[in-house]
Amino acid sequence: MRSHGFMVYDTLFGLDADFKVQPQMVETYTVSADGMEYSFTLRDGLKWHDGTPVTSKDCVASIKRWGARDGMGQKLMAATATLEAVDDQTFTLKLQAPFGMVLQSLAKITSNVPFMMKEEHALTSPDEQVQEVVGSGPFRFVKEEFKPGVNAVYVKNEAYVPRQEPASNTAGGKVVHLDRVEFAWIPDTNTCANALMAGEIDFIQVPQADFLPKLKAAAGVKVEIFDPLGIQTVARLNHLQPPFDNPKARQAVLWATSQETALRAAAGNDPELFAVCPSMYPCGSPLASDVGSDPLLKQDFVKAKQLLKEIGYQNEPIVVLHVTDDFIISNQTLATAQNLRKAGFNVDLQAMNWSTLVARRAIKKPASEGGWHIFQTWFNGPDFLNPLEHMAIGAACDKAWFGWPCDEEIEKMRAAFGAEPDSARQKELAQAIQKRAYEVVTYVPLGTVYQPVAYRADRLEGLIKSPVPLFWNVRKK
Amino acid sequence: MWQYIIRRLLAIIPVAGVIAVFVFLLLHLAPGDPAAVIAGNTAMPEDVARIRVKLGLDEPIYVQFVTWMKQLLRGDLGESIYSNMPVTRLIAQRMEATLCLATASIIIAILLAVPMGVLAAWKAGTWIDHLVMIFAVFGFSIPVFVIGYILIFGFSIQLHLFPVQGFVSLREGLGPFLRTITLPSLALGIIYAALIARITRASVLEVLAQDYIRTAQAKGLSSGTVLIRHALKNASVPIVTIIGVGIALLIGGVVVTESVFNISGLGRLVVDAILSRDYPVIQGIILMSSGVYLLINLIVDISYKFLDPRIEY
């Protein structure tokens, strides 16, 4: 969906290769001295795929629609007093409360991305799907050829006016050299790899780890890591249910964890495909830090057992939800279960597919009544770039992400981070939040897995390195 | 005869009704929540709750059932929860590939199995018979995806004779169509052929032991005439039965074959729908498959009359 969005729609701002915010649809913008008023002017020549010009009214409606659904967007809208079109190319945003993440919010590249759409479409209820796909991005969607679950077809948007800067992540000039791009869903990973090797397809977004050696050895095929942040793998504990309503039990899990074991289980033994990462923000990103991570990095079953003894753990079953249809989550869950057993937990591993898990994890009842204690998943790196976006670091009790950690201190610091315009101070706050999150154990970071892409290097050039597969700048050799 | 056909056609209605109830209950009582799948990993609990309300999944199960049945009685299978497209349109988009695959598989299976089974019976106890039975055992024992991967490795990766994956419609030319349909239908057909070959051999063997066959041979008829006109025709009722019953096997095989060869047919549609709990799509496809299955059984029953005039309805 996100890749589809970047093909068809454009964004006001993009992120460059260093994850710095750069204007995209916006030509110029100004920020008042107190950081409370923003004015944005759109570039000349922006047009929708139906030929009508992009106006500031379209952008205002699009931001409001996105702001009703996205977590960062909701925070931005909560801090916003007015968001208004001044003329066809200019609109202003006035804050009622300090919010230091305005530009970062508008430049975000992961769910949900603030794509700009026509006002008439953006006015659709945020809970309803927009039926027409009319963007202003570098490619046009060919609705007539769309087969859900099979393929989506895009053709070059001849009217698109790219920026002059070189392409860099989602920022810079989106110059299209391909007349037609087809996204094909190939569910069988073996078939997908074979199709690439046989030259029937040109690019695989996520080749399965088992096939990487075969793909690396194939003539004309290149396997490369495009996403410098990787995916962040996590174990989530249910803070509502004993024993994990007690921080000591959660810390016991931290002491029992070995990121390296979890990562090798998920990514194999190729060190290029994983990295131990003690930071709750992606390693290599601006806010990354190892503060507070000692228990995670020094696996110690004796300490874990001692903590369980202190809380009087009586061998009650710990229900661990085991997703079997995701290679990474499945293998990591098995590694976690093994470490928990070694630490003295009585693990009840319950196998299920992902769609069952997403329903089960919403249940707040005790495990004996259909609830759970631990589940594992992963997030894209950009989801964790700052404590405001970071779903797993938050501790807003009932309003927190599944697992419902509850810590007033963390939430106060997150709010302060959001209001803070100064990047140095933001970094201090981010570290303080991480330190506290490790104490509370809002979640257990299990490290970074790098998922390479595989493509026909003998046919394609100019692919952009980004967490999102992007197809502007790409040429056929 | 016509009364029988009409009676059988009418009997499809209550059977389809029972299937509809079971399918609905099984799906809705199984764990999983389409709202949670739609909302995605980063959704908050309130997002999931809002989508549940929008989809009507917060209603009691009997209300959801009545709503669906009302739609069904109007001939409306509903809309996909994910693509918002009508289920009938989704099925229509995928029907051609599955029909082509199933038909080609049956043709390959019959063309392979019937001669093999007849030959094995005719040469019972010889190396030909043993060879056919070894084929039957292997064909029936090896999963379709293994056969699929072996065919892909041999004919696509090594010999470059066929594409690894995909499906090209017959409308785009016979050549491209045959190139994409050959390997998948061979993979599926082999399994089916193994089953038919075994039954054909057993039936023909039984008939060959009958007195009238001996009489025919004593009259001086050629081996071919005895085998085709006298033995095979009288052995055909169990063979036709197994071909009909095997359609169910074929439906299961299509799901796997379509995944292995990346054919965008109904099999893949139903797998994707099950994984994402797209209830209307699953219900629609199961209902349609059940209808097809019932119809094929009817055709098989009717064919008995033509194969064996002693059978009366």
PDB file of C-alpha atoms in Angstrom, chain B residues 72-226:
ATOM      1  CA  LEU B  72     -27.525 -13.990  -1.059  1.00  0.00           C
ATOM      2  CA  LEU B  73     -31.193 -14.431  -1.917  1.00  0.00           C
ATOM      3  CA  ARG B  74     -30.906 -11.390  -4.156  1.00  0.00           C
ATOM      4  CA  GLY B  75     -27.988 -13.140  -5.884  1.00  0.00           C
ATOM      5  CA  ASP B  76     -25.518 -10.733  -4.326  1.00  0.00           C
ATOM      6  CA  LEU B  77     -22.418 -12.321  -2.793  1.00  0.00           C
ATOM      7  CA  GLY B  78     -21.440  -9.034  -1.185  1.00  0.00           C
ATOM      8  CA  GLU B  79     -18.262  -6.998  -1.393  1.00  0.00           C
ATOM      9  CA  SER B  80     -14.715  -7.866  -0.468  1.00  0.00           C
ATOM     10  CA  ILE B  81     -13.785  -6.314   2.866  1.00  0.00           C
ATOM     11  CA  TYR B  82     -10.358  -5.412   1.503  1.00  0.00           C
ATOM     12  CA  SER B  83     -10.720  -4.341  -2.094  1.00  0.00           C
ATOM     13  CA  ASN B  84     -14.340  -3.147  -1.766  1.00  0.00           C
ATOM     14  CA  MET B  85     -14.979  -4.901  -5.074  1.00  0.00           C
ATOM     15  CA  PRO B  86     -18.050  -7.096  -5.571  1.00  0.00           C
ATOM     16  CA  VAL B  87     -17.254 -10.744  -4.859  1.00  0.00           C
ATOM     17  CA  THR B  88     -18.891 -11.779  -8.136  1.00  0.00           C
ATOM     18  CA  ARG B  89     -16.510  -9.474 -10.012  1.00  0.00           C
ATOM     19  CA  LEU B  90     -13.492 -10.852  -8.158  1.00  0.00           C
ATOM     20  CA  ILE B  91     -14.614 -14.397  -8.944  1.00  0.00           C
ATOM     21  CA  ALA B  92     -15.207 -13.487 -12.581  1.00  0.00           C
ATOM     22  CA  GLN B  93     -11.696 -11.957 -12.795  1.00  0.00           C
ATOM     23  CA  ARG B  94     -10.155 -15.201 -11.551  1.00  0.00           C
ATOM     24  CA  MET B  95     -12.494 -17.771 -13.080  1.00  0.00           C
ATOM     25  CA  GLU B  96     -10.801 -18.133 -16.462  1.00  0.00           C
ATOM     26  CA  ALA B  97      -7.414 -19.137 -15.085  1.00  0.00           C
ATOM     27  CA  THR B  98      -8.872 -21.751 -12.761  1.00  0.00           C
ATOM     28  CA  LEU B  99     -11.221 -23.170 -15.368  1.00  0.00           C
ATOM     29  CA  CYS B 100      -8.384 -23.468 -17.869  1.00  0.00           C
ATOM     30  CA  LEU B 101      -6.117 -25.107 -15.314  1.00  0.00           C
ATOM     31  CA  ALA B 102      -8.779 -27.545 -14.130  1.00  0.00           C
ATOM     32  CA  THR B 103      -9.893 -28.463 -17.653  1.00  0.00           C
ATOM     33  CA  ALA B 104      -6.369 -28.919 -18.951  1.00  0.00           C
ATOM     34  CA  SER B 105      -5.493 -31.026 -15.896  1.00  0.00           C
ATOM     35  CA  ILE B 106      -8.506 -33.292 -16.416  1.00  0.00           C
ATOM     36  CA  ILE B 107      -7.727 -33.698 -20.115  1.00  0.00           C
ATOM     37  CA  ILE B 108      -4.098 -34.558 -19.374  1.00  0.00           C
ATOM     38  CA  ALA B 109      -5.152 -36.920 -16.596  1.00  0.00           C
ATOM     39  CA  ILE B 110      -7.686 -38.785 -18.734  1.00  0.00           C
ATOM     40  CA  LEU B 111      -5.387 -38.965 -21.743  1.00  0.00           C
ATOM     41  CA  LEU B 112      -2.643 -40.397 -19.564  1.00  0.00           C
ATOM     42  CA  ALA B 113      -4.628 -42.522 -17.158  1.00  0.00           C
ATOM     43  CA  VAL B 114      -7.214 -44.373 -19.225  1.00  0.00           C
ATOM     44  CA  PRO B 115      -4.784 -45.878 -21.777  1.00  0.00           C
ATOM     45  CA  MET B 116      -2.338 -46.677 -18.978  1.00  0.00           C
ATOM     46  CA  GLY B 117      -5.005 -48.345 -16.849  1.00  0.00           C
ATOM     47  CA  VAL B 118      -6.378 -50.379 -19.776  1.00  0.00           C
ATOM     48  CA  LEU B 119      -2.886 -51.402 -20.811  1.00  0.00           C
ATOM     49  CA  ALA B 120      -1.977 -52.408 -17.260  1.00  0.00           C
ATOM     50  CA  ALA B 121      -5.107 -54.541 -17.011  1.00  0.00           C
ATOM     51  CA  TRP B 122      -4.531 -56.095 -20.421  1.00  0.00           C
ATOM     52  CA  LYS B 123      -0.922 -56.890 -19.543  1.00  0.00           C
ATOM     53  CA  ALA B 124      -1.638 -57.682 -15.894  1.00  0.00           C
ATOM     54  CA  GLY B 125       1.323 -59.153 -14.053  1.00  0.00           C
ATOM     55  CA  THR B 126       3.866 -58.062 -16.682  1.00  0.00           C
ATOM     56  CA  TRP B 127       6.478 -55.317 -16.392  1.00  0.00           C
ATOM     57  CA  ILE B 128       4.079 -52.904 -18.127  1.00  0.00           C
ATOM     58  CA  ASP B 129       1.524 -53.458 -15.367  1.00  0.00           C
ATOM     59  CA  HIS B 130       4.192 -52.967 -12.684  1.00  0.00           C
ATOM     60  CA  LEU B 131       5.426 -49.794 -14.355  1.00  0.00           C
ATOM     61  CA  VAL B 132       1.926 -48.314 -14.488  1.00  0.00           C
ATOM     62  CA  MET B 133       1.298 -49.183 -10.857  1.00  0.00           C
ATOM     63  CA  ILE B 134       4.636 -47.662  -9.797  1.00  0.00           C
ATOM     64  CA  PHE B 135       3.582 -44.478 -11.622  1.00  0.00           C
ATOM     65  CA  ALA B 136       0.217 -44.605  -9.861  1.00  0.00           C
ATOM     66  CA  VAL B 137       1.744 -45.014  -6.416  1.00  0.00           C
ATOM     67  CA  PHE B 138       4.296 -42.267  -6.959  1.00  0.00           C
ATOM     68  CA  GLY B 139       1.859 -39.935  -8.647  1.00  0.00           C
ATOM     69  CA  PHE B 140      -0.594 -40.220  -5.842  1.00  0.00           C
ATOM     70  CA  SER B 141       1.999 -40.070  -3.055  1.00  0.00           C
ATOM     71  CA  ILE B 142       4.028 -37.062  -4.145  1.00  0.00           C
ATOM     72  CA  PRO B 143       2.464 -33.721  -3.184  1.00  0.00           C
ATOM     73  CA  VAL B 144       1.519 -31.490  -6.092  1.00  0.00           C
ATOM     74  CA  PHE B 145       3.875 -28.711  -4.998  1.00  0.00           C
ATOM     75  CA  VAL B 146       6.856 -31.093  -5.153  1.00  0.00           C
ATOM     76  CA  ILE B 147       5.927 -32.162  -8.670  1.00  0.00           C
ATOM     77  CA  GLY B 148       5.448 -28.481  -9.511  1.00  0.00           C
ATOM     78  CA  TYR B 149       8.892 -27.473  -8.283  1.00  0.00           C
ATOM     79  CA  ILE B 150      10.515 -30.440 -10.074  1.00  0.00           C
ATOM     80  CA  LEU B 151       8.833 -29.434 -13.343  1.00  0.00           C
ATOM     81  CA  ILE B 152       9.850 -25.790 -12.868  1.00  0.00           C
ATOM     82  CA  PHE B 153      13.434 -26.768 -12.139  1.00  0.00           C
ATOM     83  CA  GLY B 154      13.674 -29.100 -15.120  1.00  0.00           C
ATOM     84  CA  PHE B 155      11.656 -27.377 -17.824  1.00  0.00           C
ATOM     85  CA  SER B 156      11.914 -23.709 -16.814  1.00  0.00           C
ATOM     86  CA  ILE B 157      15.202 -23.169 -14.995  1.00  0.00           C
ATOM     87  CA  GLN B 158      17.332 -25.780 -16.800  1.00  0.00           C
ATOM     88  CA  LEU B 159      15.788 -26.106 -20.256  1.00  0.00           C
ATOM     89  CA  HIS B 160      14.071 -22.683 -20.499  1.00  0.00           C
ATOM     90  CA  LEU B 161      11.157 -24.272 -22.354  1.00  0.00           C
ATOM     91  CA  PHE B 162       8.377 -22.828 -20.203  1.00  0.00           C
ATOM     92  CA  PRO B 163       8.001 -19.769 -17.968  1.00  0.00           C
ATOM     93  CA  VAL B 164       8.390 -20.227 -14.213  1.00  0.00           C
ATOM     94  CA  GLN B 165       5.135 -18.542 -13.350  1.00  0.00           C
ATOM     95  CA  GLY B 166       2.108 -16.637 -14.539  1.00  0.00           C
ATOM     96  CA  PHE B 167      -0.900 -17.213 -16.738  1.00  0.00           C
ATOM     97  CA  VAL B 168      -1.658 -15.854 -20.190  1.00  0.00           C
ATOM     98  CA  SER B 169      -5.262 -15.861 -21.338  1.00  0.00           C
ATOM     99  CA  LEU B 170      -6.298 -17.849 -24.390  1.00  0.00           C
ATOM    100  CA  ARG B 171      -7.479 -14.537 -25.845  1.00  0.00           C
ATOM    101  CA  GLU B 172      -3.844 -13.479 -26.135  1.00  0.00           C
ATOM    102  CA  GLY B 173      -2.977 -16.408 -28.399  1.00  0.00           C
ATOM    103  CA  LEU B 174      -2.793 -20.175 -28.261  1.00  0.00           C
ATOM    104  CA  GLY B 175       1.008 -20.274 -28.111  1.00  0.00           C
ATOM    105  CA  PRO B 176       1.478 -18.060 -25.020  1.00  0.00           C
ATOM    106  CA  PHE B 177      -1.523 -19.760 -23.370  1.00  0.00           C
ATOM    107  CA  LEU B 178      -0.064 -23.233 -23.857  1.00  0.00           C
ATOM    108  CA  ARG B 179       3.337 -22.091 -22.639  1.00  0.00           C
ATOM    109  CA  THR B 180       1.916 -20.968 -19.304  1.00  0.00           C
ATOM    110  CA  ILE B 181      -0.691 -23.685 -18.763  1.00  0.00           C
ATOM    111  CA  THR B 182       1.340 -26.789 -19.667  1.00  0.00           C
ATOM    112  CA  LEU B 183       3.488 -27.206 -16.555  1.00  0.00           C
ATOM    113  CA  PRO B 184       0.797 -26.429 -13.955  1.00  0.00           C
ATOM    114  CA  SER B 185      -1.763 -28.694 -15.589  1.00  0.00           C
ATOM    115  CA  LEU B 186       0.828 -31.437 -15.927  1.00  0.00           C
ATOM    116  CA  ALA B 187       1.696 -31.125 -12.216  1.00  0.00           C
ATOM    117  CA  LEU B 188      -1.935 -31.345 -11.217  1.00  0.00           C
ATOM    118  CA  GLY B 189      -2.890 -33.837 -13.917  1.00  0.00           C
ATOM    119  CA  ILE B 190      -0.261 -36.381 -12.902  1.00  0.00           C
ATOM    120  CA  ILE B 191      -1.788 -36.776  -9.452  1.00  0.00           C
ATOM    121  CA  TYR B 192      -5.232 -37.088 -10.861  1.00  0.00           C
ATOM    122  CA  ALA B 193      -3.997 -39.509 -13.533  1.00  0.00           C
ATOM    123  CA  ALA B 194      -2.529 -41.787 -10.889  1.00  0.00           C
ATOM    124  CA  LEU B 195      -5.905 -42.143  -9.211  1.00  0.00           C
ATOM    125  CA  ILE B 196      -7.814 -42.730 -12.462  1.00  0.00           C
ATOM    126  CA  ALA B 197      -5.217 -45.196 -13.752  1.00  0.00           C
ATOM    127  CA  ARG B 198      -5.596 -47.384 -10.653  1.00  0.00           C
ATOM    128  CA  ILE B 199      -9.384 -47.434 -10.878  1.00  0.00           C
ATOM    129  CA  THR B 200      -9.312 -48.020 -14.648  1.00  0.00           C
ATOM    130  CA  ARG B 201      -6.976 -50.976 -14.234  1.00  0.00           C
ATOM    131  CA  ALA B 202      -9.102 -52.523 -11.487  1.00  0.00           C
ATOM    132  CA  SER B 203     -12.367 -52.044 -13.404  1.00  0.00           C
ATOM    133  CA  VAL B 204     -11.029 -53.345 -16.685  1.00  0.00           C
ATOM    134  CA  LEU B 205      -9.435 -56.331 -14.927  1.00  0.00           C
ATOM    135  CA  GLU B 206     -12.776 -57.206 -13.393  1.00  0.00           C
ATOM    136  CA  VAL B 207     -14.581 -56.949 -16.721  1.00  0.00           C
ATOM    137  CA  LEU B 208     -11.896 -58.945 -18.519  1.00  0.00           C
ATOM    138  CA  ALA B 209     -12.679 -61.858 -16.217  1.00  0.00           C
ATOM    139  CA  GLN B 210     -16.316 -61.918 -17.333  1.00  0.00           C
ATOM    140  CA  ASP B 211     -17.737 -64.695 -19.535  1.00  0.00           C
ATOM    141  CA  TYR B 212     -18.877 -62.369 -22.320  1.00  0.00           C
ATOM    142  CA  ILE B 213     -15.292 -61.210 -22.850  1.00  0.00           C
ATOM    143  CA  ARG B 214     -14.208 -64.801 -23.245  1.00  0.00           C
ATOM    144  CA  THR B 215     -17.103 -65.265 -25.680  1.00  0.00           C
ATOM    145  CA  ALA B 216     -16.027 -62.235 -27.660  1.00  0.00           C
ATOM    146  CA  GLN B 217     -12.489 -63.546 -27.857  1.00  0.00           C
ATOM    147  CA  ALA B 218     -13.786 -66.986 -28.848  1.00  0.00           C
ATOM    148  CA  LYS B 219     -15.754 -65.343 -31.673  1.00  0.00           C
ATOM    149  CA  GLY B 220     -12.396 -64.220 -33.047  1.00  0.00           C
ATOM    150  CA  LEU B 221     -12.722 -60.480 -32.381  1.00  0.00           C
ATOM    151  CA  SER B 222      -9.467 -58.563 -32.383  1.00  0.00           C
ATOM    152  CA  SER B 223      -7.848 -57.670 -29.047  1.00  0.00           C
ATOM    153  CA  GLY B 224      -8.451 -53.970 -29.662  1.00  0.00           C
ATOM    154  CA  THR B 225     -12.145 -54.454 -30.313  1.00  0.00           C
ATOM    155  CA  VAL B 226     -12.566 -56.628 -27.245  1.00  0.00           C
TER     156      VAL B 226
END
